[in-house]
CSV table of C-alpha atoms and ligand atoms in Angstrom, one decimal:
chain,number,residue,atom,x,y,z
A,1,MET,CA,0.0,0.0,0.0
A,2,ASN,CA,2.3,2.8,1.2
A,3,ASN,CA,-0.4,5.4,0.9
A,4,ILE,CA,-0.9,8.5,3.0
A,5,ILE,CA,-4.4,9.5,3.8
A,6,LEU,CA,-5.1,13.1,4.7
A,7,ILE,CA,-8.2,13.6,7.0
A,8,GLY,CA,-9.6,16.7,8.6
A,9,PHE,CA,-12.5,19.1,8.5
A,10,MET,CA,-13.9,20.8,5.4
A,11,GLY,CA,-11.7,23.6,4.1
A,12,VAL,CA,-8.6,22.7,6.3
A,13,GLY,CA,-6.5,22.3,3.1
A,14,LYS,CA,-6.3,18.6,2.4
A,15,GLY,CA,-6.3,18.9,-1.4
A,16,THR,CA,-3.9,21.8,-1.4
A,17,LEU,CA,-1.5,20.0,0.9
A,18,ALA,CA,-1.7,16.8,-1.2
A,19,ARG,CA,-0.7,18.7,-4.3
A,20,ALA,CA,2.2,20.3,-2.5
A,21,LEU,CA,3.4,17.0,-1.1
A,22,VAL,CA,3.3,15.4,-4.6
A,23,LYS,CA,5.7,18.2,-5.9
A,24,LYS,CA,8.2,17.3,-3.2
A,25,SER,CA,8.0,13.5,-3.3
A,26,ASP,CA,7.5,10.5,-5.5
A,27,TYR,CA,3.9,10.0,-4.4
A,28,PHE,CA,1.0,10.2,-6.8
A,29,ALA,CA,-2.2,12.0,-5.6
A,30,ILE,CA,-5.9,11.3,-5.6
A,31,ASP,CA,-8.9,13.0,-4.0
A,32,THR,CA,-12.0,11.0,-2.8
A,33,ASP,CA,-14.5,13.8,-3.6
A,34,ASP,CA,-13.0,14.0,-7.1
A,35,LEU,CA,-13.3,10.2,-7.5
A,36,ILE,CA,-16.9,10.3,-6.5
A,37,GLU,CA,-17.7,13.2,-8.8
A,38,SER,CA,-16.1,11.3,-11.6
A,39,ILE,CA,-18.0,8.1,-10.9
A,40,GLU,CA,-21.3,10.0,-10.7
A,41,ASN,CA,-20.4,12.6,-13.4
A,42,ARG,CA,-22.0,15.3,-11.2
A,43,LYS,CA,-20.9,17.6,-8.4
A,44,ILE,CA,-21.0,16.6,-4.7
A,45,LYS,CA,-23.5,19.4,-4.1
A,46,LYS,CA,-25.9,17.8,-6.6
A,47,ILE,CA,-25.4,14.3,-5.2
A,48,PHE,CA,-26.3,15.6,-1.7
A,49,LYS,CA,-29.3,17.5,-3.0
A,50,LYS,CA,-30.7,14.8,-5.2
A,51,GLU,CA,-29.8,11.6,-3.4
A,52,GLY,CA,-29.1,12.7,0.2
A,53,GLU,CA,-26.1,12.2,2.5
A,54,THR,CA,-26.6,8.4,3.0
A,55,TYR,CA,-26.2,7.8,-0.7
A,56,PHE,CA,-23.0,9.9,-0.7
A,57,ARG,CA,-21.6,8.0,2.3
A,58,ASN,CA,-22.2,4.7,0.4
A,59,LEU,CA,-20.2,6.1,-2.5
A,60,GLU,CA,-17.4,7.0,0.0
A,61,LYS,CA,-17.5,3.4,1.2
A,62,LYS,CA,-17.2,2.1,-2.4
A,63,CYS,CA,-14.3,4.4,-2.9
A,64,ALA,CA,-12.6,3.2,0.3
A,65,LEU,CA,-12.8,-0.4,-0.8
A,66,TRP,CA,-11.4,0.4,-4.2
A,67,LEU,CA,-8.5,2.4,-2.6
A,68,GLU,CA,-7.6,-0.5,-0.4
A,69,ASN,CA,-7.5,-3.0,-3.2
A,70,SER,CA,-6.1,-0.9,-6.0
A,71,VAL,CA,-4.0,2.1,-5.0
A,72,SER,CA,-0.5,2.4,-3.7
A,73,ASN,CA,2.2,5.1,-3.3
A,74,THR,CA,-0.4,7.7,-3.3
A,75,ILE,CA,-1.4,10.8,-1.1
A,76,ILE,CA,-5.1,10.5,-0.7
A,77,SER,CA,-6.9,13.6,0.2
A,78,THR,CA,-10.4,12.9,1.5
A,79,GLY,CA,-13.8,14.5,2.1
A,80,GLY,CA,-14.2,15.6,5.8
A,81,GLY,CA,-16.4,12.6,6.6
A,82,PHE,CA,-14.2,9.9,5.0
A,83,TYR,CA,-12.4,9.2,8.3
A,84,LYS,CA,-15.3,7.0,9.3
A,85,GLN,CA,-14.5,4.3,6.8
A,86,GLU,CA,-13.9,1.1,8.7
A,87,ASN,CA,-11.0,0.0,6.4
A,88,ILE,CA,-9.2,3.3,6.5
A,89,HIS,CA,-6.1,1.8,8.2
A,90,ASN,CA,-5.9,-0.9,5.5
A,91,ILE,CA,-5.6,1.9,2.9
A,92,GLY,CA,-2.6,3.6,4.5
A,93,LYS,CA,-1.1,5.9,7.1
A,94,VAL,CA,-3.7,8.4,8.4
A,95,ILE,CA,-2.6,12.0,8.9
A,96,TYR,CA,-5.0,14.4,10.6
A,97,LEU,CA,-4.7,18.0,9.6
A,98,LYS,CA,-5.6,19.9,12.8
A,99,SER,CA,-6.9,23.5,13.0
A,100,SER,CA,-9.4,25.4,15.1
A,101,PHE,CA,-12.8,26.1,13.5
A,102,GLU,CA,-12.0,29.8,13.3
A,103,GLY,CA,-8.7,29.0,11.6
A,104,ILE,CA,-10.5,27.0,9.0
A,105,LEU,CA,-13.1,29.8,8.4
A,106,ASN,CA,-10.2,32.3,8.1
A,107,ARG,CA,-8.5,30.1,5.6
A,108,ILE,CA,-11.6,29.8,3.4
A,109,ASN,CA,-12.5,33.5,3.7
A,110,SER,CA,-9.1,34.7,2.8
A,111,SER,CA,-8.9,32.6,-0.4
A,112,SER,CA,-9.7,34.3,-3.7
A,113,ASN,CA,-12.6,31.9,-4.4
A,114,ALA,CA,-14.1,31.9,-0.9
A,115,LYS,CA,-17.7,32.0,-2.1
A,116,ALA,CA,-17.2,29.0,-4.4
A,117,LYS,CA,-15.5,27.1,-1.6
A,118,LEU,CA,-18.5,27.7,0.7
A,119,ARG,CA,-21.1,27.0,-2.1
A,120,LYS,CA,-19.7,23.6,-3.1
A,121,ARG,CA,-19.9,22.3,0.5
A,122,PRO,CA,-23.5,21.5,1.6
A,123,LEU,CA,-22.5,20.9,5.2
A,124,LEU,CA,-20.9,24.3,5.5
A,125,LYS,CA,-24.1,26.1,4.5
A,126,ASN,CA,-25.1,26.8,8.0
A,127,LEU,CA,-22.1,27.8,10.1
A,128,LYS,CA,-23.8,27.0,13.5
A,129,GLU,CA,-24.5,23.5,12.3
A,130,ALA,CA,-21.0,23.2,10.8
A,131,LYS,CA,-19.5,24.2,14.1
A,132,GLU,CA,-21.6,21.4,15.8
A,133,ILE,CA,-20.3,18.9,13.3
A,134,TYR,CA,-16.7,20.2,13.9
A,135,ASP,CA,-17.0,19.8,17.7
A,136,LEU,CA,-18.3,16.3,17.3
A,137,ARG,CA,-15.6,15.3,14.9
A,138,VAL,CA,-12.5,16.7,16.5
A,139,LYS,CA,-12.0,13.9,19.0
A,140,GLU,CA,-12.9,11.3,16.3
A,141,TYR,CA,-10.3,12.6,13.9
A,142,GLU,CA,-7.7,12.5,16.7
A,143,LYS,CA,-8.7,8.9,17.5
A,144,VAL,CA,-8.4,7.7,13.9
A,145,ALA,CA,-5.1,9.5,13.2
A,146,ASP,CA,-1.7,7.8,13.1
A,147,ILE,CA,-0.1,11.2,13.0
A,148,ILE,CA,-1.5,14.6,13.9
A,149,VAL,CA,-0.2,17.7,12.2
A,150,ASP,CA,-1.1,21.2,13.3
A,151,VAL,CA,-1.7,23.3,10.2
A,152,GLU,CA,-3.1,26.5,11.6
A,153,ASN,CA,-1.2,29.6,10.6
A,154,ARG,CA,1.6,27.6,9.1
A,155,LYS,CA,3.3,28.0,5.8
A,156,ILE,CA,2.5,25.1,3.4
A,157,GLU,CA,6.3,24.5,2.8
A,158,ASP,CA,6.7,23.9,6.6
A,159,ILE,CA,3.8,21.5,6.8
A,160,VAL,CA,5.1,19.6,3.8
A,161,ARG,CA,8.6,19.3,5.3
A,162,ASP,CA,7.1,18.3,8.6
A,163,ILE,CA,5.0,15.5,7.0
A,164,LEU,CA,7.7,14.2,4.8
A,165,GLY,CA,9.9,14.0,7.9
A,166,LYS,CA,7.4,12.0,9.8
A,167,ILE,CA,6.4,9.4,7.1
B,1,LIG,C1,-18.0,16.5,3.8
B,1,LIG,C2,-16.9,17.1,3.3
B,1,LIG,C3,-16.7,17.5,1.9
B,1,LIG,C4,-17.5,16.5,1.0
B,1,LIG,C5,-18.9,16.5,1.4
B,1,LIG,C6,-19.1,16.1,2.9
B,1,LIG,C7,-18.0,16.2,5.2
B,1,LIG,O1,-15.3,17.4,1.5
B,1,LIG,O2,-17.0,15.2,1.1
B,1,LIG,O3,-19.5,17.8,1.2
B,1,LIG,O4,-18.9,15.4,5.7
B,1,LIG,O5,-17.2,16.8,6.0
B,1,LIG,P1,-14.2,18.5,2.0
B,1,LIG,O6,-13.7,18.1,3.3
B,1,LIG,O7,-13.2,18.4,0.9
B,1,LIG,O8,-14.9,19.8,2.0
């Protein structure tokens, strides 16, 4: 296997970090949300709206099984709920990207496409509810993680160096 799985809350920077890691290593990269959109040929937002969250979670499960059986030497960035997959440790080493809720909102809001980032994430639509999901998940992310990396207010180069030193 030899995969690295990046988990963490929506907007924490899993995809951005996966791309930066690839540039500095021999790993390939793949994103579970991208995989799902490609299987379904429609956006996550549409899938949530038309089919509901349970349907989406089943697609994540399908994805997790495929990753376990078919993917190696890859940095896998995941949707914020992917950490629940039972076989996650059979896929690879799990790294939790840790940040406060405020830090995540600041990161999203300071990006040039902040509106699009918020729009494409159904579970970020209501910030009060998003904070509740965050509070529930923080402990679970930490429990699932093999490695915890603090990413708040840190330069991407430093995080990349940190992760490559730990794996
Ligand atoms: C989700 C996070 C999203 C996406 C879906 C559900 C979640 O991915 O998978 O909207 O449950 O946290 P990002 O973490 O890339 O935003």
